[in-house]
mmCIF file of C-alpha atoms in Angstrom:
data_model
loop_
_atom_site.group_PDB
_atom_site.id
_atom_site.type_symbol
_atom_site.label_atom_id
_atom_site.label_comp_id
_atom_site.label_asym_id
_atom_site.label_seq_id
_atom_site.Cartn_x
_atom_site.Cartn_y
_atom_site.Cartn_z
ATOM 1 C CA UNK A 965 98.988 43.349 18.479
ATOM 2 C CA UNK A 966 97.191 44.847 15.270
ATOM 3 C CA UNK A 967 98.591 48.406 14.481
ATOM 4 C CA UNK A 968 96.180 48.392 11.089
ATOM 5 C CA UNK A 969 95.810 51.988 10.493
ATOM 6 C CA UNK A 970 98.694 53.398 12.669
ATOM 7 C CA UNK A 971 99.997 56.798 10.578
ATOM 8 C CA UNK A 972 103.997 57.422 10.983
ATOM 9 C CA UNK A 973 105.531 60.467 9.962
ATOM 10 C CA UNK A 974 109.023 59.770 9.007
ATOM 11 C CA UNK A 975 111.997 62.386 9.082
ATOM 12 C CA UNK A 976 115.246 62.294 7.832
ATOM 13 C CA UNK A 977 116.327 65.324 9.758
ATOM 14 C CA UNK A 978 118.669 67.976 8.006
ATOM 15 C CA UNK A 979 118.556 72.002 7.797
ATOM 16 C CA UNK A 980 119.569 72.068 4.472
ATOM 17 C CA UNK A 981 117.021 69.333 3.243
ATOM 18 C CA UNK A 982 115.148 67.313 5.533
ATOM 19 C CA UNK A 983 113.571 63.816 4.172
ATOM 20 C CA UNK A 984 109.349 64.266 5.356
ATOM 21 C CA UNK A 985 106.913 61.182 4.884
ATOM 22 C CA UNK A 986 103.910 59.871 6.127
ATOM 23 C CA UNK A 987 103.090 56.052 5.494
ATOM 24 C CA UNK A 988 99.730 54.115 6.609
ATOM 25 C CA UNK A 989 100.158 50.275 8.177
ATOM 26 C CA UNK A 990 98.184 47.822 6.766
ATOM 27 C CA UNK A 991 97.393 44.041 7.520
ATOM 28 C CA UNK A 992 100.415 42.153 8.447
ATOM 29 C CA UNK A 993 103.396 43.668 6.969
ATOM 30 C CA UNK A 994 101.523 45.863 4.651
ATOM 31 C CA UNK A 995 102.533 49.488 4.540
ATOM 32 C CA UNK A 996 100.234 51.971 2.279
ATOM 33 C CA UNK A 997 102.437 55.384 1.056
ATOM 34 C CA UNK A 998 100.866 58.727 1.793
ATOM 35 C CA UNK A 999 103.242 61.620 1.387
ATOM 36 C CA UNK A 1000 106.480 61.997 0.776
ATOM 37 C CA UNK A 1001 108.859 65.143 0.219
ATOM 38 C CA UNK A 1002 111.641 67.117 1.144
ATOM 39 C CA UNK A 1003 111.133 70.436 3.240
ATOM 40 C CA UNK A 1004 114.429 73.031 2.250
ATOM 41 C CA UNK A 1005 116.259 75.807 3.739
ATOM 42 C CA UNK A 1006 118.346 78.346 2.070
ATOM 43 C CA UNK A 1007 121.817 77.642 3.280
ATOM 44 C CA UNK A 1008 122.621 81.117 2.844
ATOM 45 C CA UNK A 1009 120.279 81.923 4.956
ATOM 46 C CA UNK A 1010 120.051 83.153 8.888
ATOM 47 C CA UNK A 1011 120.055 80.020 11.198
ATOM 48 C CA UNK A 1012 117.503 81.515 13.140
ATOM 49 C CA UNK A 1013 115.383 82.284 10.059
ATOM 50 C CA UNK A 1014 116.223 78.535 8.977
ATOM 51 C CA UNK A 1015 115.223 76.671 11.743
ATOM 52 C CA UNK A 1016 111.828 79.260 11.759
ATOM 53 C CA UNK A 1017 111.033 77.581 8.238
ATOM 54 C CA UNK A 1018 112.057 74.228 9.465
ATOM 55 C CA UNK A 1019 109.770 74.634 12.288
ATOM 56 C CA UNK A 1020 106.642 75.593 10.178
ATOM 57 C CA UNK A 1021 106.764 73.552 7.204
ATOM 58 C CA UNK A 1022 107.034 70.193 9.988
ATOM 59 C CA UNK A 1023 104.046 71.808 12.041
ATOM 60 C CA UNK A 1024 102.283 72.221 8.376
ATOM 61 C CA UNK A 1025 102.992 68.394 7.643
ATOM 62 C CA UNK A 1026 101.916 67.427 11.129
ATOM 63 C CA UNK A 1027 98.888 69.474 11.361
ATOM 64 C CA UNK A 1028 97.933 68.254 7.727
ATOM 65 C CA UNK A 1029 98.614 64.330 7.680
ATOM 66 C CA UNK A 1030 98.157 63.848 11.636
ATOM 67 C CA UNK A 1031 100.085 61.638 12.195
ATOM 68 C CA UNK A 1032 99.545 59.072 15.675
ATOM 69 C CA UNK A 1033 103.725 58.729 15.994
ATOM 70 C CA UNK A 1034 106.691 60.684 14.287
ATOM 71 C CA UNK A 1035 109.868 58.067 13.381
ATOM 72 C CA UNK A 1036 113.060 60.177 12.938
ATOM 73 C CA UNK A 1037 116.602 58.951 12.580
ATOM 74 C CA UNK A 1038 119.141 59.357 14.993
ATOM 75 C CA UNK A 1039 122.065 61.974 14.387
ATOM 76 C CA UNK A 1040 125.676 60.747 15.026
ATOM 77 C CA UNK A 1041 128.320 63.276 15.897
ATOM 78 C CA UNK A 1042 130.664 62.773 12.528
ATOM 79 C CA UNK A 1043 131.466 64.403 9.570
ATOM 80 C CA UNK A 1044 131.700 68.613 9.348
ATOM 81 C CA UNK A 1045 131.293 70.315 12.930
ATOM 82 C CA UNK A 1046 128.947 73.197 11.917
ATOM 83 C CA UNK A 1047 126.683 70.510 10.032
ATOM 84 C CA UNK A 1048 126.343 68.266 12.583
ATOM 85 C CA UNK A 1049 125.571 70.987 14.704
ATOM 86 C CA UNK A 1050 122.685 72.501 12.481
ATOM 87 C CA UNK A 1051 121.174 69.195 12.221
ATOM 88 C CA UNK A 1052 121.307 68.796 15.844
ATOM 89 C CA UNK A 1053 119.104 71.907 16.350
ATOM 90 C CA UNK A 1054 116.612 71.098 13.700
ATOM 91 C CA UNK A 1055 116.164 67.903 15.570
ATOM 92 C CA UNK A 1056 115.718 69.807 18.950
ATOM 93 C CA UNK A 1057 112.992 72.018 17.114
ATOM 94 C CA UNK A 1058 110.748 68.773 15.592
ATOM 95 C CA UNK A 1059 111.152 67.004 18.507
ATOM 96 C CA UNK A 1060 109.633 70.543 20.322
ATOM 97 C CA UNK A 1061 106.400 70.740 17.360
ATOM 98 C CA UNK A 1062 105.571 66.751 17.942
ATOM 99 C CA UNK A 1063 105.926 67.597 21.672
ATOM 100 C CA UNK A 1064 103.613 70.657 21.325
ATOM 101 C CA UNK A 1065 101.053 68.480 19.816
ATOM 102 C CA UNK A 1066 101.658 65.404 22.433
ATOM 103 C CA UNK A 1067 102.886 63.091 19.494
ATOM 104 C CA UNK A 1068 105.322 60.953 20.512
ATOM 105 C CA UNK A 1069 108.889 60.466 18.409
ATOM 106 C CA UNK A 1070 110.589 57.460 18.357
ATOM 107 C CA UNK A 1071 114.385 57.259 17.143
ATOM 108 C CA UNK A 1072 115.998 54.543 15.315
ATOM 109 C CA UNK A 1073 119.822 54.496 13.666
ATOM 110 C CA UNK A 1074 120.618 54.779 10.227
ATOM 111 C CA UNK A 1075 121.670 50.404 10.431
ATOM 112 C CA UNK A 1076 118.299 49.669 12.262
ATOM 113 C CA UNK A 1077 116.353 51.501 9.309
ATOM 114 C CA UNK A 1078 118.651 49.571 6.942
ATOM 115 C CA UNK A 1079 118.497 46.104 8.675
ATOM 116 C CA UNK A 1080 114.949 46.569 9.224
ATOM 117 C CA UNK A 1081 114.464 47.815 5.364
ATOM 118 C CA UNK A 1082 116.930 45.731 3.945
ATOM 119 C CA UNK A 1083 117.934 42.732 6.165
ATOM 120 C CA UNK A 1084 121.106 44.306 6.171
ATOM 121 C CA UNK A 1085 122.330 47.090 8.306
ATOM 122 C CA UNK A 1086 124.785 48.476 6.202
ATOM 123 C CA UNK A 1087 122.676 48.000 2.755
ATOM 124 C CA UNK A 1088 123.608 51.012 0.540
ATOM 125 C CA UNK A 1089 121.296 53.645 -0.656
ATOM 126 C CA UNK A 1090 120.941 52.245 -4.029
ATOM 127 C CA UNK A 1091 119.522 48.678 -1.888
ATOM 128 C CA UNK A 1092 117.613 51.214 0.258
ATOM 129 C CA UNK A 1093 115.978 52.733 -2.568
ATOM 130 C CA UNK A 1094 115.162 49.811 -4.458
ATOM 131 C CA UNK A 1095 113.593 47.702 -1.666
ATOM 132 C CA UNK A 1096 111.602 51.128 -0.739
ATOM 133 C CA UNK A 1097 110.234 51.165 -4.035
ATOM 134 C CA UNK A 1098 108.998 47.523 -4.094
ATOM 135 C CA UNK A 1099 107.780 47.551 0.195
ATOM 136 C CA UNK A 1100 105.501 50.315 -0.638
ATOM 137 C CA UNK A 1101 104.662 49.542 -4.657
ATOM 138 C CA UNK A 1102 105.705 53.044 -5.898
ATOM 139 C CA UNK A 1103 105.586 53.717 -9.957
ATOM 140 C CA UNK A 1104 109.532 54.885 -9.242
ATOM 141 C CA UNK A 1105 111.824 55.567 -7.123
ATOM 142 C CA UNK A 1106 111.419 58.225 -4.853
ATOM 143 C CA UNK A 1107 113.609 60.982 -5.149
ATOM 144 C CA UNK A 1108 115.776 62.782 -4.002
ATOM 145 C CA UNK A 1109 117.321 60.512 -1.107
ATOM 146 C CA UNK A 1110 116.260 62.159 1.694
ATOM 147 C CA UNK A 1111 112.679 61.569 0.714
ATOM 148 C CA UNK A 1112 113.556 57.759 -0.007
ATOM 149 C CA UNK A 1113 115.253 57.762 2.964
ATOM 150 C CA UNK A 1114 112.225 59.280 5.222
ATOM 151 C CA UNK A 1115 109.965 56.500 3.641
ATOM 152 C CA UNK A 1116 112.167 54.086 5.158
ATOM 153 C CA UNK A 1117 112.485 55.587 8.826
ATOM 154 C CA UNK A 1118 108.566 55.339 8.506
ATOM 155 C CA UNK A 1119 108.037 51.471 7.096
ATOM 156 C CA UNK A 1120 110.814 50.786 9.769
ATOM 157 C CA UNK A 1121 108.370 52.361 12.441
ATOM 158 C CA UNK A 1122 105.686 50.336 10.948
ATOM 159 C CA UNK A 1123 107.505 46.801 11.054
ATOM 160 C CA UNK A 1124 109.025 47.843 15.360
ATOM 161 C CA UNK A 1125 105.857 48.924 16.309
ATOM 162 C CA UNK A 1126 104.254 46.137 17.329
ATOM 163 C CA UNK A 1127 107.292 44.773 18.890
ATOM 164 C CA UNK A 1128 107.339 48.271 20.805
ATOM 165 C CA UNK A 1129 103.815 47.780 21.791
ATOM 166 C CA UNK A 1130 104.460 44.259 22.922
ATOM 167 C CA UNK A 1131 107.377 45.063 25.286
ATOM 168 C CA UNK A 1132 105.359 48.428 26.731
ATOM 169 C CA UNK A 1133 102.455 46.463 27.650
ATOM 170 C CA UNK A 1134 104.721 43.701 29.032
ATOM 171 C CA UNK A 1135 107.177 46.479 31.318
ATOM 172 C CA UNK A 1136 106.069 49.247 33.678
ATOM 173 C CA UNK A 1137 102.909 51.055 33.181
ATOM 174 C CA UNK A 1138 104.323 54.537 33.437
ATOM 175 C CA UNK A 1139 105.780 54.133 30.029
ATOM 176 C CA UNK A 1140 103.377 57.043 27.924
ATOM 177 C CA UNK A 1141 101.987 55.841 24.660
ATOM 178 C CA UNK A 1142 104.840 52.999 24.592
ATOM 179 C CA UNK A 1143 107.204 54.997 22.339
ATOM 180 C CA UNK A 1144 109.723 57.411 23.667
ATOM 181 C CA UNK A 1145 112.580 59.439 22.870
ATOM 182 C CA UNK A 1146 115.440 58.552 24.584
ATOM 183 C CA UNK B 1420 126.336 105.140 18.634
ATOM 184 C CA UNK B 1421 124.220 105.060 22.326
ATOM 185 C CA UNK B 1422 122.504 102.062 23.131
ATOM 186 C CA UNK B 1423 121.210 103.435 26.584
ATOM 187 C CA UNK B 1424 118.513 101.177 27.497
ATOM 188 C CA UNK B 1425 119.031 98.077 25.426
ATOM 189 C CA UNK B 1426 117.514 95.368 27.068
ATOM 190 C CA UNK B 1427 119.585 92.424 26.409
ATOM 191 C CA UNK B 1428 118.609 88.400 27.121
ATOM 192 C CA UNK B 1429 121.471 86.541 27.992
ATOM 193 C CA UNK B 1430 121.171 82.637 27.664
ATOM 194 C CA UNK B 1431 123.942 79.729 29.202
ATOM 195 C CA UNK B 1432 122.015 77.076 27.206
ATOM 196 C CA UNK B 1433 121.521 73.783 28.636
ATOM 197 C CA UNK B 1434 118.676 71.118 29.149
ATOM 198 C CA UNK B 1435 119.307 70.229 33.055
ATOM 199 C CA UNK B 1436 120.246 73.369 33.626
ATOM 200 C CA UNK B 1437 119.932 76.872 31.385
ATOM 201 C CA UNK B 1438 121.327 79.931 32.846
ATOM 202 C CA UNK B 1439 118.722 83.060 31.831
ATOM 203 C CA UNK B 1440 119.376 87.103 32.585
ATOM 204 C CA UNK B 1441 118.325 89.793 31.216
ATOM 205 C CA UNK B 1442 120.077 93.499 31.752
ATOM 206 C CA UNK B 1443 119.666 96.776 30.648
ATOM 207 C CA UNK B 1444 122.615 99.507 28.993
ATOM 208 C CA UNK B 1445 122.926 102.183 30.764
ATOM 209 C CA UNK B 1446 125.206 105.344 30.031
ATOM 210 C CA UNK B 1447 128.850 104.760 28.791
ATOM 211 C CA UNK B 1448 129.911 101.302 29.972
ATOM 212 C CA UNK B 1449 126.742 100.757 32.283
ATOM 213 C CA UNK B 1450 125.015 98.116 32.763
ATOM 214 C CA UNK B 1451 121.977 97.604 35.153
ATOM 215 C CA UNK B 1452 120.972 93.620 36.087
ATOM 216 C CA UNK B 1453 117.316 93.220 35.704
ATOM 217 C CA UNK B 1454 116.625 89.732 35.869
ATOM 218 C CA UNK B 1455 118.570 85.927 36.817
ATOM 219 C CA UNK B 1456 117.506 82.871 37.101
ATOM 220 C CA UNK B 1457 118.103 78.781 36.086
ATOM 221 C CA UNK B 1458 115.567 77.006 33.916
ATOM 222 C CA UNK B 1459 115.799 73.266 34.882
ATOM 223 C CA UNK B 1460 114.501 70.184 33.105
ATOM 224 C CA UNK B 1461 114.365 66.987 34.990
ATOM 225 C CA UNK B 1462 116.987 64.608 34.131
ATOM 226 C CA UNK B 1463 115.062 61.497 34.323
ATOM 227 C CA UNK B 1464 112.162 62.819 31.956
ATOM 228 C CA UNK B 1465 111.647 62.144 28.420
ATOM 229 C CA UNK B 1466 113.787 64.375 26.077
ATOM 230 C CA UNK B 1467 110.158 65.784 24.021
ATOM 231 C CA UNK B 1468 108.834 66.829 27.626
ATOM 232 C CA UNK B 1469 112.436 68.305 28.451
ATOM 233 C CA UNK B 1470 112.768 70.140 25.465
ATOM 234 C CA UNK B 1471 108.811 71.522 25.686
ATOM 235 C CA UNK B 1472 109.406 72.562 29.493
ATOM 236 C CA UNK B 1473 112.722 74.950 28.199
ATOM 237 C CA UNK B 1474 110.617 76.523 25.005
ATOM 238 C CA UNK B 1475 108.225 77.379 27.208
ATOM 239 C CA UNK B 1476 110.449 78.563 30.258
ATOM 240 C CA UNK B 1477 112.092 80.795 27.565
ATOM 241 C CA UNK B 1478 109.254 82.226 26.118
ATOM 242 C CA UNK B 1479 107.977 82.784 29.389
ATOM 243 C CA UNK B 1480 111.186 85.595 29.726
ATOM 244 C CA UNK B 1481 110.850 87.009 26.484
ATOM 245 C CA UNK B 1482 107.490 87.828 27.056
ATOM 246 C CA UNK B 1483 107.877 88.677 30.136
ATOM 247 C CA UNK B 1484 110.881 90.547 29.743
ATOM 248 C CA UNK B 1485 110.869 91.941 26.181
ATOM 249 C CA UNK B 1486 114.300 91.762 25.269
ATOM 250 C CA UNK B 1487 115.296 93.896 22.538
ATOM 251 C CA UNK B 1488 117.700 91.266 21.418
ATOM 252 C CA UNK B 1489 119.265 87.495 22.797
ATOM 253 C CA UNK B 1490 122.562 86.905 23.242
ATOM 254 C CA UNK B 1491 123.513 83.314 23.741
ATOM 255 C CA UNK B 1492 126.543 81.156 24.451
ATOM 256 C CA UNK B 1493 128.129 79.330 21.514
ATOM 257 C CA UNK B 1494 128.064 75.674 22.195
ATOM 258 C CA UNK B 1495 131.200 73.078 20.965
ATOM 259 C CA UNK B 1496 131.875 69.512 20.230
ATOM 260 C CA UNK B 1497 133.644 68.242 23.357
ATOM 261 C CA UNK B 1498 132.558 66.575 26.337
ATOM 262 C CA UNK B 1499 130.200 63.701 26.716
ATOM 263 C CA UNK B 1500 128.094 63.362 23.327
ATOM 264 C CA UNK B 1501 124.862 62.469 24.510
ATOM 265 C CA UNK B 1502 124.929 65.697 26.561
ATOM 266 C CA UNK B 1503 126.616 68.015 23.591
ATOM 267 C CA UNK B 1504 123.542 67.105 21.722
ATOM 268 C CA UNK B 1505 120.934 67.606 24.255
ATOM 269 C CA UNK B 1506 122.357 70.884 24.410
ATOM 270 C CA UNK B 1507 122.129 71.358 20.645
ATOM 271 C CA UNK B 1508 118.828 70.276 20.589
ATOM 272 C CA UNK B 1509 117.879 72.931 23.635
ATOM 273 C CA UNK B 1510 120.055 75.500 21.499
ATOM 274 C CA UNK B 1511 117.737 74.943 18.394
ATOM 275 C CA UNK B 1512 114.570 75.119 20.712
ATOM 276 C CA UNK B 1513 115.512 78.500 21.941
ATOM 277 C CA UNK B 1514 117.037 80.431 18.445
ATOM 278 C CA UNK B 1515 113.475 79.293 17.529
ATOM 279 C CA UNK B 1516 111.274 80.829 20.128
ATOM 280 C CA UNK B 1517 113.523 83.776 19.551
ATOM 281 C CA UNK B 1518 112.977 83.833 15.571
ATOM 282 C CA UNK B 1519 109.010 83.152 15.795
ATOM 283 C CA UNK B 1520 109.354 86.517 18.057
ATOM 284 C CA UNK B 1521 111.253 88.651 15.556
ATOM 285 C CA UNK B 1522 114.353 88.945 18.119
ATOM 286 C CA UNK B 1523 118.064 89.019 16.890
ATOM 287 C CA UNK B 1524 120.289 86.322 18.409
ATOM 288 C CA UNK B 1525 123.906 86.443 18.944
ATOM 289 C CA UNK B 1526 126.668 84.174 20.463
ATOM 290 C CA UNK B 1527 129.810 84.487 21.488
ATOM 291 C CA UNK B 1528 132.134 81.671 22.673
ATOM 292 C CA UNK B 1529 132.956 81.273 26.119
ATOM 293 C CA UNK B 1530 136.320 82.855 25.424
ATOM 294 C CA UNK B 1531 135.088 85.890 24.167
ATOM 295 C CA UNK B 1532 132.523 86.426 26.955
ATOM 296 C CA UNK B 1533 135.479 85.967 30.109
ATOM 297 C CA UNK B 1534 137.482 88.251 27.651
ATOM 298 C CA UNK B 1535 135.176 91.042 27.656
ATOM 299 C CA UNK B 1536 134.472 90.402 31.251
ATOM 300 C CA UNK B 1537 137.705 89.652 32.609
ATOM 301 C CA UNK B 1538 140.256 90.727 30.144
ATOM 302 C CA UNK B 1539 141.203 87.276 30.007
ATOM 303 C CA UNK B 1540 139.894 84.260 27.759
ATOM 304 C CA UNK B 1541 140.972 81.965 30.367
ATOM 305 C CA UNK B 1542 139.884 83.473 33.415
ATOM 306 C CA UNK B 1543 138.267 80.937 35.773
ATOM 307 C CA UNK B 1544 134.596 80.603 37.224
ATOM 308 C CA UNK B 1545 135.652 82.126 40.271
ATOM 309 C CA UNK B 1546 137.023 85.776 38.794
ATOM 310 C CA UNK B 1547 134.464 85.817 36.287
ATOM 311 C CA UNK B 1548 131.882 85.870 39.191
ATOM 312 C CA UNK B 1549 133.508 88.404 40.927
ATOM 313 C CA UNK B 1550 133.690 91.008 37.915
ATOM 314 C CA UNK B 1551 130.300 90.084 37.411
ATOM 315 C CA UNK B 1552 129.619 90.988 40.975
ATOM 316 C CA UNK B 1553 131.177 93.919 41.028
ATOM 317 C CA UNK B 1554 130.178 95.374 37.495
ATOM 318 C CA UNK B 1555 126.566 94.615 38.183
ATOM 319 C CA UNK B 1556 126.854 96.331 41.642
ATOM 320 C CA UNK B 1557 125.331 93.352 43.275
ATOM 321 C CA UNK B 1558 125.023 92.812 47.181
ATOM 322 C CA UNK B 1559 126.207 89.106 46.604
ATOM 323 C CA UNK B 1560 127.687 86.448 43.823
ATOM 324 C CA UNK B 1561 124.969 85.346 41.645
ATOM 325 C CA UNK B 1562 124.629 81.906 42.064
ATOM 326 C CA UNK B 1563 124.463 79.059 40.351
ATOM 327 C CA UNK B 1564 127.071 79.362 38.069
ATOM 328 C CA UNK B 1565 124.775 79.040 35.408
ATOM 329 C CA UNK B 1566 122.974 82.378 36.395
ATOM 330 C CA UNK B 1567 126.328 84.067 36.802
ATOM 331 C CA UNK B 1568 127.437 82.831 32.880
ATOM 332 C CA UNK B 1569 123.781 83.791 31.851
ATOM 333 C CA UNK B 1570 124.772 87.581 33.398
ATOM 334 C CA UNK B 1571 128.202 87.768 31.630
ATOM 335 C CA UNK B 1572 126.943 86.945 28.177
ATOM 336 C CA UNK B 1573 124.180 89.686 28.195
ATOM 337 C CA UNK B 1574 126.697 92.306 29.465
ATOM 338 C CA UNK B 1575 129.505 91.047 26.987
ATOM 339 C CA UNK B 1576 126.949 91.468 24.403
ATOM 340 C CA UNK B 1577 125.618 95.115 25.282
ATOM 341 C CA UNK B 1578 130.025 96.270 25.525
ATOM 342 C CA UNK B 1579 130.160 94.746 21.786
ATOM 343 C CA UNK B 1580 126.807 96.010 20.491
ATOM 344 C CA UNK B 1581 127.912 99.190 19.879
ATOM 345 C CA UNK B 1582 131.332 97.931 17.660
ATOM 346 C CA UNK B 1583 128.633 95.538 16.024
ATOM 347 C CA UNK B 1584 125.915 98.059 15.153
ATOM 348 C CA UNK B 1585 128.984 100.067 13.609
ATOM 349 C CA UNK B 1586 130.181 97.178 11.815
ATOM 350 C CA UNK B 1587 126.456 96.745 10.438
ATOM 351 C CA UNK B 1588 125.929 100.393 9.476
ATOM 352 C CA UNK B 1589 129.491 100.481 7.501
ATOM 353 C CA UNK B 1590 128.622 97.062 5.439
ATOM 354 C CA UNK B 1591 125.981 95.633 3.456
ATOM 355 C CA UNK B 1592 121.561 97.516 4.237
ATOM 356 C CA UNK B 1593 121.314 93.658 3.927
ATOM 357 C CA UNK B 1594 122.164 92.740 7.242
ATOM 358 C CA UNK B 1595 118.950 92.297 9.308
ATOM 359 C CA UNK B 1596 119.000 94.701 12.757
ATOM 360 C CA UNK B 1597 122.821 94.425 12.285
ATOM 361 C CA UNK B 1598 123.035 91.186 14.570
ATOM 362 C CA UNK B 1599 123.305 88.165 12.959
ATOM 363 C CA UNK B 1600 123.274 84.120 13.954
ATOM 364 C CA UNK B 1601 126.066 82.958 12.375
#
């Protein structure tokens, strides 16, 4: 199954700072960078007037790189309440601008962007970073680590793809564009 | 300070189900029901289509219902995760279509709501359906319960309005319409 060409918008999802990237497959493994930053939100701020800003500056990316499939990693309920929380309604608002557009969003855990990444699910960021660099031949490291971090949710999209593709084609035809958020 | 005709939205957020009212302030303590209904996703569909059906169920009300302001049920941490973050997500969905509309939001917790309502934080579904009966004049119980939640928020919030708006006018000209998501 040759995904040459497929863009992936990668998203490290946070209110605060959110992790945005777009990468290009190649042949084979090959995985061409195209964009990478961080989209910010005063944390001061309103939420409503947060998630507003959220909303545009993903729609801005979207509408700008088009994207054919939006990786984004899966949020766990740990650490502070409220944070968890805030992150879990940015999510709910990209999920709704991909939606708009009829791009579909695929999830994947922070160990299955490591192990994919990496080879090892619980690789550290440092690890992350430095096979990041090398996967996509950067100058330097991305930074800060939610931008390295939305590279990776991307390549990771890249590399499952095909094996995505495979197992749609193989299973029931009502399955829409083979990727779905579950 | 008379907030006589305040149209108010009030919002039991969910994704299967999402209660929706809307009433108006009338003189003193008054308040008039103008609007109840459920917004239902289907259980089985993909979260992206979910969350797109609610945004556009809820803009659907504003629009059709020009609230002057939303008030919305504060969500917590407890229950079955999968479906504490579906409503998070659906949460973040609707502060949005509110904010890309200009409208304040404000939520209470579900203790403060049977409070105002009851006079009890721990008053059950069944006596907070029949105050809400009974201060909303209506010939029967508003039903599902959803609906009947959605009812109690909007009339908790237009019997606090008036101690918020005097809260806002004592403090800070920073304060935005003097109701704030916090």
């Amino acid at each position: 199954m040759d995904l040459e060409g497929l863009r992936v918008m990668g998203i490290d999802p946070g209110l605060t700072r959110c992790g945005l990237s777009v990468v290009q497959a190649g042949r084979g493994r090959q995985v061409l960078p195209v964009a990478v930053g961080v989209a910010r939100t005063p944390a001061g701020s309103e939420l409503a007037e947060r998630l507003l800003r959220l909303s545009r500056a993903v729609k801005e990316w979207i509408d700008d790189y088009q994207p054919d499939v939006i990786a984004m990693e899966r949020i766990f309920e740990r650490g502070n309440v409220s944070t968890v929380m805030h992150t879990a309604h940015a999510v709910g608002v990209m999920i709704l601008a991909a939606a708009e557009r009829d791009i579909p969003v695929h999830m994947y855990t922070p160990s299955e962007v490591k192990k994919a990444i990496s080879g090892n699910g619980r690789a550290d960021k440092k690890q992350m970073t430095t096979m990041i660099t090398r996967i996509l031949a950067l100058g330097e490291p991305p930074k800060p680590a939610d931008a390295a971090d939305a590279l990776a949710i991307a390549v990771c999209h890249c590399w499952r793809a095909p094996l995505i593709a495979r197992g749609a084609a193989l299973s029931a035809p009502t399955t829409r564009s083979g990727v779905s958020v579950r």
